[in-house]
Tab-separated table of C-alpha atoms and ligand atoms in Angstrom:
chain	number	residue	atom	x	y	z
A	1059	UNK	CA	67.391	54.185	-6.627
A	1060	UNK	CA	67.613	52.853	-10.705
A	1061	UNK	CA	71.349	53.165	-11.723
A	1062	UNK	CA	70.777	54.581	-15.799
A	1063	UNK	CA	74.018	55.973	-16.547
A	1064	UNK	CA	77.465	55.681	-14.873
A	1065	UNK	CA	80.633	57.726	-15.069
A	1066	UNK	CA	84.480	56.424	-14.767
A	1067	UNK	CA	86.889	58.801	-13.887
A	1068	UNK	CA	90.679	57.563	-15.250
A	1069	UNK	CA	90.911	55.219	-18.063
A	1070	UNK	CA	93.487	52.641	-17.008
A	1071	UNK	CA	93.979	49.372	-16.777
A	1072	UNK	CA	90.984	49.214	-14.323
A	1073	UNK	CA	89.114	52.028	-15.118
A	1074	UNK	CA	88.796	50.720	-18.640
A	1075	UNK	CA	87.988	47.246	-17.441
A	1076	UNK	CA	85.159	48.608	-15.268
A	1077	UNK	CA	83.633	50.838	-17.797
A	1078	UNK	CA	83.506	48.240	-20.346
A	1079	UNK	CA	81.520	45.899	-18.175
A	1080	UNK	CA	78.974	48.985	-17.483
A	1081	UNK	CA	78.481	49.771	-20.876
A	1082	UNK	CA	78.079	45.437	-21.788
A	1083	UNK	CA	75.575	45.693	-19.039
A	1084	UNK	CA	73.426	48.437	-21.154
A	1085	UNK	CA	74.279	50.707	-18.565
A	1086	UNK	CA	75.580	54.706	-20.865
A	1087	UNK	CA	79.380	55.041	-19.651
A	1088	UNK	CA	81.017	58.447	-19.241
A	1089	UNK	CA	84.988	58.190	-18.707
A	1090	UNK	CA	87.266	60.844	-17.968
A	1091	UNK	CA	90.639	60.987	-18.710
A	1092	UNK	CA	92.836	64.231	-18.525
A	1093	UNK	CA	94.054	64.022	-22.075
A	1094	UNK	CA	92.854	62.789	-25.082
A	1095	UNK	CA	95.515	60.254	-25.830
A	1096	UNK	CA	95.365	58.746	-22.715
A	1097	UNK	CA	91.622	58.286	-23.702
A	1098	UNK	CA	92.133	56.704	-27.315
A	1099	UNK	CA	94.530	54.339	-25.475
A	1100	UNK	CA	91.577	53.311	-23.237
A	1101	UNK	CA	89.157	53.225	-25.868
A	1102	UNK	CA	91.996	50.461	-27.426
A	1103	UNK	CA	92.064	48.471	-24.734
A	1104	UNK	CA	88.169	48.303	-24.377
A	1105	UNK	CA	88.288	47.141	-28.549
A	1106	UNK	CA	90.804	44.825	-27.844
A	1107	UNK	CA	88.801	42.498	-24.833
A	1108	UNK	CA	85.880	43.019	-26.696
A	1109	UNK	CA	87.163	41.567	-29.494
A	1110	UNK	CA	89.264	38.678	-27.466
A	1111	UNK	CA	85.318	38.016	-25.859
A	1112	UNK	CA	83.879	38.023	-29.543
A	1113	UNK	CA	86.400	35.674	-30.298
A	1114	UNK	CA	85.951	33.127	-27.989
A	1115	UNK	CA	82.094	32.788	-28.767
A	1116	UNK	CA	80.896	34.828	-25.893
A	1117	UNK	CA	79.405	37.672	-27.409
A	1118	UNK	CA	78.343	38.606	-30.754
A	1119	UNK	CA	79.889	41.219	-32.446
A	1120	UNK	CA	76.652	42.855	-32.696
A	1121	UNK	CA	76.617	43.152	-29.031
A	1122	UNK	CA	80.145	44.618	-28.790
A	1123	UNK	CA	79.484	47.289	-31.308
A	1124	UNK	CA	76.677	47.994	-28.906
A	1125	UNK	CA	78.294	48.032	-26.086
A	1126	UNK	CA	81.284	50.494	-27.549
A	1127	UNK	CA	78.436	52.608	-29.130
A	1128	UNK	CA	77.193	52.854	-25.546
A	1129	UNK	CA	80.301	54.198	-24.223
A	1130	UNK	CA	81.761	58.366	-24.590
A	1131	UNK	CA	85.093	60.144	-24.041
A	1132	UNK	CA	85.899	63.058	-21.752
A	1133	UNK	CA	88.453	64.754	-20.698
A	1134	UNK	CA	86.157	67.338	-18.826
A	1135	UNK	CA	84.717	66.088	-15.158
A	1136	UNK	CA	81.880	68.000	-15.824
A	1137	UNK	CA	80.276	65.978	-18.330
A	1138	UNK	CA	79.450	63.445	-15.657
A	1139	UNK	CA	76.911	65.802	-14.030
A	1140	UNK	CA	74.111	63.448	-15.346
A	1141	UNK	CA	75.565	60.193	-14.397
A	1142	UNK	CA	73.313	58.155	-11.129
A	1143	UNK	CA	77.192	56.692	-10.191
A	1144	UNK	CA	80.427	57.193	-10.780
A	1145	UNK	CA	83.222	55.204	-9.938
A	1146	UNK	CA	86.609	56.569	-9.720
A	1147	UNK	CA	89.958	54.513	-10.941
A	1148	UNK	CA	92.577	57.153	-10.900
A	1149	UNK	CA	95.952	56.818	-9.635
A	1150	UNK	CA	96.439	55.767	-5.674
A	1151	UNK	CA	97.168	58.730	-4.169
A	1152	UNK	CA	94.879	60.166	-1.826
A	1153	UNK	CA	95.162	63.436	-3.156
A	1154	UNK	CA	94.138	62.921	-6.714
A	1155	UNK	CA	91.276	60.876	-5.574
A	1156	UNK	CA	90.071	64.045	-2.967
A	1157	UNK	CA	90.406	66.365	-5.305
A	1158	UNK	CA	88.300	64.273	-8.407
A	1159	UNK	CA	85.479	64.011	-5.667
A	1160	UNK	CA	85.462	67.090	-4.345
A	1161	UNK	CA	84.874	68.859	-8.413
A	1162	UNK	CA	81.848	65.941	-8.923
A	1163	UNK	CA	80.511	66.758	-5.288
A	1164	UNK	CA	80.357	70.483	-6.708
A	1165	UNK	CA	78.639	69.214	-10.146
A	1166	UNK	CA	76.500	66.327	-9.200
A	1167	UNK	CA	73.049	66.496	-8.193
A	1168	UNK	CA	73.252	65.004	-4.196
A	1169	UNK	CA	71.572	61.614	-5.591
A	1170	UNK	CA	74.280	60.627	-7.064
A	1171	UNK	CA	76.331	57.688	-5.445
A	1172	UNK	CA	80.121	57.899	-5.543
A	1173	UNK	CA	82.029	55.120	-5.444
A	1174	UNK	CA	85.949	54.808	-5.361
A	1175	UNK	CA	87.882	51.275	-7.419
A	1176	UNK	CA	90.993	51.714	-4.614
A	1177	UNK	CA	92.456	48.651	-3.576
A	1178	UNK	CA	94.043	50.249	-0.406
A	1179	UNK	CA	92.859	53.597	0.949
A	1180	UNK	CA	90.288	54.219	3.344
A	1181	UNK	CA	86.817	55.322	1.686
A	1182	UNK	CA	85.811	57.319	4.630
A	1183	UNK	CA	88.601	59.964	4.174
A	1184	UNK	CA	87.507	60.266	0.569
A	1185	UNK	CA	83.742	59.660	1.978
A	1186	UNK	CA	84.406	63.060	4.470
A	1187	UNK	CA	85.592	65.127	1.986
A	1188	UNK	CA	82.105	65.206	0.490
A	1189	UNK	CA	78.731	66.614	1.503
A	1190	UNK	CA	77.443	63.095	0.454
A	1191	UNK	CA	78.965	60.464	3.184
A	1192	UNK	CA	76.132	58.320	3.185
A	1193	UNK	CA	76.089	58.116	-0.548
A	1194	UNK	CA	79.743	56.813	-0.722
A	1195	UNK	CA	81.238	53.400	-0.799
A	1196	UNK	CA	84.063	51.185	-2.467
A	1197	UNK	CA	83.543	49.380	-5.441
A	1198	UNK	CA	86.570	47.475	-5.931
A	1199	UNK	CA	87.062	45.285	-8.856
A	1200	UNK	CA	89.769	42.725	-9.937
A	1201	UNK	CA	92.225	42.717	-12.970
A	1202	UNK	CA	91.080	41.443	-15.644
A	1203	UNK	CA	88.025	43.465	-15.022
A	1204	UNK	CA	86.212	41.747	-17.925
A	1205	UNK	CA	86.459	38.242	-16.720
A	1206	UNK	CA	86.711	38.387	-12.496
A	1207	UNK	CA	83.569	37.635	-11.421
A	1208	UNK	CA	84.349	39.499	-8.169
A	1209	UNK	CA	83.545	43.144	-6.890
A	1210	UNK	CA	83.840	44.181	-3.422
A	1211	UNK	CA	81.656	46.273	-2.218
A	1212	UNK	CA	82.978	48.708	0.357
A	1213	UNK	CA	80.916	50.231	3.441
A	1214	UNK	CA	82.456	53.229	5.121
A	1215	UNK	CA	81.658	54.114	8.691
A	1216	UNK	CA	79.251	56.479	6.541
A	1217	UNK	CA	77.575	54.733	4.031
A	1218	UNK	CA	74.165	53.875	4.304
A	1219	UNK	CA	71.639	50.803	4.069
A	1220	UNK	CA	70.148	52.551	1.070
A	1221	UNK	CA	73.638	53.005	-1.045
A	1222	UNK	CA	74.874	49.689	-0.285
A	1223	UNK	CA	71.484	48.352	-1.179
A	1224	UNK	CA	71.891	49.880	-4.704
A	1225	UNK	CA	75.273	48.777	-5.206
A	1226	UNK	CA	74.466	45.237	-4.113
A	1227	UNK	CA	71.528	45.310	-7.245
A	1228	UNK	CA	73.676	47.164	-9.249
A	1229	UNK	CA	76.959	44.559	-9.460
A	1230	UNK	CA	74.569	41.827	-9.618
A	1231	UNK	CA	73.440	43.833	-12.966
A	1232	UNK	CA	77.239	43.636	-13.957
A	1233	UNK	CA	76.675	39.900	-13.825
A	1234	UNK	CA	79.092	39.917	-11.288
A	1235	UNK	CA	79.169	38.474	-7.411
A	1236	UNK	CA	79.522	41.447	-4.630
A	1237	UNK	CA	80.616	40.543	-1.155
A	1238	UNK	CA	80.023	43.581	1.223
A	1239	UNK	CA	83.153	44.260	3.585
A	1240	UNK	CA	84.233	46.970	6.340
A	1241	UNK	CA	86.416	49.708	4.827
A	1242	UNK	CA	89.367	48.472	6.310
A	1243	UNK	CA	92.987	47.531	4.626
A	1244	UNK	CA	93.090	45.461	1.500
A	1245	UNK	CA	89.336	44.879	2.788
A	1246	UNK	CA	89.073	41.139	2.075
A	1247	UNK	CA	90.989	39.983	-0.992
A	1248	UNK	CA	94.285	42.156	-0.848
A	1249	UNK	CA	94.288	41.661	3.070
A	1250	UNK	CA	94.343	37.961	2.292
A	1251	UNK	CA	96.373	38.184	-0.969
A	1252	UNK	CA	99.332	40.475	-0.602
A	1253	UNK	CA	101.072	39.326	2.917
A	1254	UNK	CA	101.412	36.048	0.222
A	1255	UNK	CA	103.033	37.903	-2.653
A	1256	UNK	CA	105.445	39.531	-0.411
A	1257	UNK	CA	106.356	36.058	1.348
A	1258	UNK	CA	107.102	34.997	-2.544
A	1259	UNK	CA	109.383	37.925	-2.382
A	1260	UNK	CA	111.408	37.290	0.746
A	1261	UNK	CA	111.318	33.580	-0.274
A	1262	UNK	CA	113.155	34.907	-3.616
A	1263	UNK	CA	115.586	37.187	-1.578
A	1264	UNK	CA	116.733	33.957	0.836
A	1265	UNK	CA	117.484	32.261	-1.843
A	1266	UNK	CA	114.970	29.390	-1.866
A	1267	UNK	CA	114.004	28.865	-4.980
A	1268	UNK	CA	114.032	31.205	-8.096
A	1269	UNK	CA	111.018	32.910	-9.489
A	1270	UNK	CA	110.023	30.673	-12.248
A	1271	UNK	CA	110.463	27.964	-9.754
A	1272	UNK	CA	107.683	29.416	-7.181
A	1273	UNK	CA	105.803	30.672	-9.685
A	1274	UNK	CA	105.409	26.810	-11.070
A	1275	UNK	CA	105.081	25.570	-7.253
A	1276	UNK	CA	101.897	27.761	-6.547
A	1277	UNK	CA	100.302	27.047	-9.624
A	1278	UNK	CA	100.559	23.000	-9.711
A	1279	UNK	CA	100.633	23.208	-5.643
A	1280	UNK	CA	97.740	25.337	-5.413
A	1281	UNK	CA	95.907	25.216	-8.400
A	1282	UNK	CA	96.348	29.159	-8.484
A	1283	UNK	CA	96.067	30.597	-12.470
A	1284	UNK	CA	99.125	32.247	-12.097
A	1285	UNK	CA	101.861	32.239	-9.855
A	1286	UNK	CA	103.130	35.114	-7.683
A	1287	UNK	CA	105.530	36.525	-9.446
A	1288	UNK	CA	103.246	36.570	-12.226
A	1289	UNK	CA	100.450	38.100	-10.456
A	1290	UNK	CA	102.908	41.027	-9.250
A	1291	UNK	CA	103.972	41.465	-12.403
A	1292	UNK	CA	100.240	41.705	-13.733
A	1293	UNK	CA	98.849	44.009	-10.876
A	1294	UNK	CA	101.938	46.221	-10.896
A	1295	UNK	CA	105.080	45.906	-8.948
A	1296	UNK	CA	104.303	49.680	-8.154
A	1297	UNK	CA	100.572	49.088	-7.109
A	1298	UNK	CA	101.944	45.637	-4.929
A	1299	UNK	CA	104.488	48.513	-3.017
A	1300	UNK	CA	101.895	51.045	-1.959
A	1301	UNK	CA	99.513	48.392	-0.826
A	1302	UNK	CA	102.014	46.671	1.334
A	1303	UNK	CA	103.392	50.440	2.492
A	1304	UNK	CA	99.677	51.438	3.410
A	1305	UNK	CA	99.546	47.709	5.628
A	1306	UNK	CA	102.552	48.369	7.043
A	1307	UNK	CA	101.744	51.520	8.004
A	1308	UNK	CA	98.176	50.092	9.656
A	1309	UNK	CA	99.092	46.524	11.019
A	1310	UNK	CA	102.983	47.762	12.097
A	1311	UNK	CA	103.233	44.032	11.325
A	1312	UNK	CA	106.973	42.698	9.601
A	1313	UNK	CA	104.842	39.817	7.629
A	1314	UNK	CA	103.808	42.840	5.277
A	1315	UNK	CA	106.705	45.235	5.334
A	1316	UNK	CA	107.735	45.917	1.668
A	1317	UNK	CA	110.821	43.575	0.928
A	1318	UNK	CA	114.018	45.325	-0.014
A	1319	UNK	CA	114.003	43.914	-3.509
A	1320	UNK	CA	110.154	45.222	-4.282
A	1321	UNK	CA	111.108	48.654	-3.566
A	1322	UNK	CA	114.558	48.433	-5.494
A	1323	UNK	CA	113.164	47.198	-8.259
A	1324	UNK	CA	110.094	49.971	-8.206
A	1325	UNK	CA	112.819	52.540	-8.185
A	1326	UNK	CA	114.654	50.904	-11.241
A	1327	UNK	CA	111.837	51.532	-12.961
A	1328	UNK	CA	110.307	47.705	-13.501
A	1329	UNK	CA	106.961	47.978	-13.259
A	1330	UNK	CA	106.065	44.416	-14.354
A	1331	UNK	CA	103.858	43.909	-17.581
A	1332	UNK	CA	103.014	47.477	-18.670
A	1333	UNK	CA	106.326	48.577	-18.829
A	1334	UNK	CA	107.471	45.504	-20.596
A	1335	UNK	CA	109.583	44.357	-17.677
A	1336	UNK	CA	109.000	43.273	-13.454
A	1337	UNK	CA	110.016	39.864	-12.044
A	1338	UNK	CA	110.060	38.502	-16.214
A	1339	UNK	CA	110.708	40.562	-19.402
A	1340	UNK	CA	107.815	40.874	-21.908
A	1341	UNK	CA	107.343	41.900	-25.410
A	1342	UNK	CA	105.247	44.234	-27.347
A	1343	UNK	CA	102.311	42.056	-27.040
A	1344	UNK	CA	102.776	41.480	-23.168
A	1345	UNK	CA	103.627	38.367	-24.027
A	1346	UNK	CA	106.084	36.875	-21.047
A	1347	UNK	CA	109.713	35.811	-22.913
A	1348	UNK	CA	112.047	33.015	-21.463
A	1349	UNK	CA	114.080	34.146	-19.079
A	1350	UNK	CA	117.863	34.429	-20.224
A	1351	UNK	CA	119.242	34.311	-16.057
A	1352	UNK	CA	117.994	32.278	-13.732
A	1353	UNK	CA	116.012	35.499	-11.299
A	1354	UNK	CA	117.238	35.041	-7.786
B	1055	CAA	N1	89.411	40.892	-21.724
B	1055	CAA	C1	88.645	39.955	-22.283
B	1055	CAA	N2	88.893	38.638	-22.194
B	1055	CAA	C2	89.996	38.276	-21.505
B	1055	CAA	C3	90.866	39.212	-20.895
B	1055	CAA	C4	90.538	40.579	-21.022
B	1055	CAA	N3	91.289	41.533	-20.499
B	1055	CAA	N4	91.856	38.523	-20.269
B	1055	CAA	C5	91.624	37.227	-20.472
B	1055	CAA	N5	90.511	37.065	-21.234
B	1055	CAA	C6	89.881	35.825	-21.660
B	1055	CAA	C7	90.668	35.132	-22.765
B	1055	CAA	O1	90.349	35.635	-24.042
B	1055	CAA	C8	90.220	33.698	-22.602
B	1055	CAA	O2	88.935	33.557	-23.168
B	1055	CAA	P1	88.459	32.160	-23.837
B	1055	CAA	O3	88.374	31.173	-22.697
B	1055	CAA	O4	87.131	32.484	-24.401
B	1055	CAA	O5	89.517	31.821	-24.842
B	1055	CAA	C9	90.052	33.575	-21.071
B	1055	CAA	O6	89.900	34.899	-20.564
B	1055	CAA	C10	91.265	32.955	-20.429
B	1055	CAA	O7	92.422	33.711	-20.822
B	1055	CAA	P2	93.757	33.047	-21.385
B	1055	CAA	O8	93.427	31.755	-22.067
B	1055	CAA	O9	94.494	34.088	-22.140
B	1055	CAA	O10	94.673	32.802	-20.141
B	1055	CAA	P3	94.323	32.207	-18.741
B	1055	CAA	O11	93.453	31.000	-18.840
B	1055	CAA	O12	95.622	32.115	-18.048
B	1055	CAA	O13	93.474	33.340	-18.024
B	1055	CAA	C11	93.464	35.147	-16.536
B	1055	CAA	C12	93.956	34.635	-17.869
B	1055	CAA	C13	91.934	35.256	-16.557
B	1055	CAA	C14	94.071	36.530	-16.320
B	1055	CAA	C15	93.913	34.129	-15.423
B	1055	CAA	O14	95.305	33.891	-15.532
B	1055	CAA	C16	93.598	34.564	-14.031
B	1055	CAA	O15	92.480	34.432	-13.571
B	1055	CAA	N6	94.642	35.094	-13.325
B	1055	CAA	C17	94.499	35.589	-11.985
B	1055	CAA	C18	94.046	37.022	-12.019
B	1055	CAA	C19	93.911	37.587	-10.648
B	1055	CAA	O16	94.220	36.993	-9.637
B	1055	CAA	N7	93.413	38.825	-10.605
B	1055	CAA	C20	93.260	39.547	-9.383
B	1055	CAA	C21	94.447	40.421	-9.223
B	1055	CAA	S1	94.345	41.308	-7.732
B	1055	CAA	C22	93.516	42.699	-8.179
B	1055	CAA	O17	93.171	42.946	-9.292
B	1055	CAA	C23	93.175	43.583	-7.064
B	1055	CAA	C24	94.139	44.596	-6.672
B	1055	CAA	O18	93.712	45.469	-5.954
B	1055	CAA	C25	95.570	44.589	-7.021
């Protein structure tokens, strides 16, 4: 099947990253948000990386103004009844997710592919709650949605040859690469990534080195763009915690148990970047400050 027009339900970090890179791919983008506010702060962040992308020479403004003009505000889940895919990026809770598919099962006609951004939970659960299994997958995208050339496209014990066979064409239309994996933890990335970012943690609790230190050790060690405690403090201290809760609870494995200090410092409250403070402190413009005590 042609993909013409695609919805995004929640207007966060990701789902804002993923619906601008439908709508600079000509594709007409419905998002959803549940409030208006929460949507003009979307529709910011879209105008800001479009106009970072105009900046550095790789698009004209023309094209940007296009893209925008391509894209329209909701707050009502109804007005995605027309869309040929919609991906959802709401919060991780299994609950919220369940109950966004099951209003679009109700509203969408039964060709229309659904397709959830999680970076932990297991599709087929969501997949179940549907009368359209076979028409369900993961997409699952990386932060900075704009720029990662990545998506991961997720098969559920349900989907089909067909729906994976349109999502396959369909990232490649994003410009991006797709790599097809089981619907199983972290599927390939995460499962790979975050048993590392919690070793960075529990090498910060014993005392070997601080964070700035590790943080500069991965990236001229490894090459890596940032280090780890930059990368948790990027993703989401919050988002790092469920994903290594939802391992833990698979794998029963101590290598990704949630360290003691990632769950203290969830319940203090720092986030990392979008609340202005996680491993470092940051300022209005999420711009990282110097640390003033060495963070052991
Ligand atoms: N929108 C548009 N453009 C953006 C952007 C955005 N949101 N973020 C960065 N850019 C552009 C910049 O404008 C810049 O463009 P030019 O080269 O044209 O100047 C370019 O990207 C590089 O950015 P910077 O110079 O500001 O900084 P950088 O070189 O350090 O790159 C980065 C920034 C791309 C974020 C890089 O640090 C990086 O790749 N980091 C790793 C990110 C990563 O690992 N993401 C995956 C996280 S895991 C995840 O998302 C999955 C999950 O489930 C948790």
């Amino acid at each position: 099947m042609t993909i013409k027009r695609v919805g995004v339900v929640g207007f966060g970090l990701m789902g804002s990253g993923i619906a601008q890179v439908c709508a600079q791919s000509g594709y007409d983008t419905v998002v959803r948000e549940v409030a208006q506010p929460l949507l003009e702060k979307g529709f910011g962040r879209v105008d800001s990386s479009l106009a970072r992308i105009v900046k550095g020479g790789k698009m004209t403004e023309d094209d940007a103004k296009a893209a925008r003009g391509r894209m329209r505000g909701t707050t009502n889940l109804e007005d995605l009844k027309d869309c040929d895919l919609i991906i959802e990026a709401v919060v991780e809770q299994m609950d919220a997710k369940k109950e966004v598919f099951g209003t679009l099962d109700r509203v969408c006609p039964e060709t229309t592919i659904f397709a959830s951004n999680t970076s932990s939970l297991t599709i087929v659960e969501m997949a179940a709650t549907t009368k359209r299994a076979d028409r369900f997958a993961g997409l699952h995208f990386f932060n900075p949605a704009p720029i990662m050339p990545l998506v991961e496209i997720v098969r559920a014990l349900t989907t089909s040859d067909a729906t994976i066979a349109t999502l396959r064409e369909f990232v490649t239309s994003l410009g991006k690469t797709g790599v097809v994996c089981k619907d199983s933890p972290g599927f390939i990335v995460n499962r790979l990534m975050v048993p590392s970012l919690l070793g960075a943690i529990r090498a910060l609790e014993q005392g070997v080195a601080t964070v700035e230190e590790i943080d500069t050790a991965v990236k001229l060690g490894l090459r890596h763009p940032m280090g780890p405690f930059e990368l948790i403090d990027y993703t989401g201290l919050d988002i790092n915690l469920h994903v290594a809760n939802v391992f833990f609870d698979e794998f029963k494995d101590p290598a990704v148990a949630p360290p003691a200090l990632l769950k203290r410092m969830v319940l203090a409250g720092r986030l990392g970047q979008k609340v202005g403070r996680g491993f470092y402190e940051y300022d209005e413009k999420g711009q990282k400050k110097p640390p003033s005590t060495p963070t052991r």
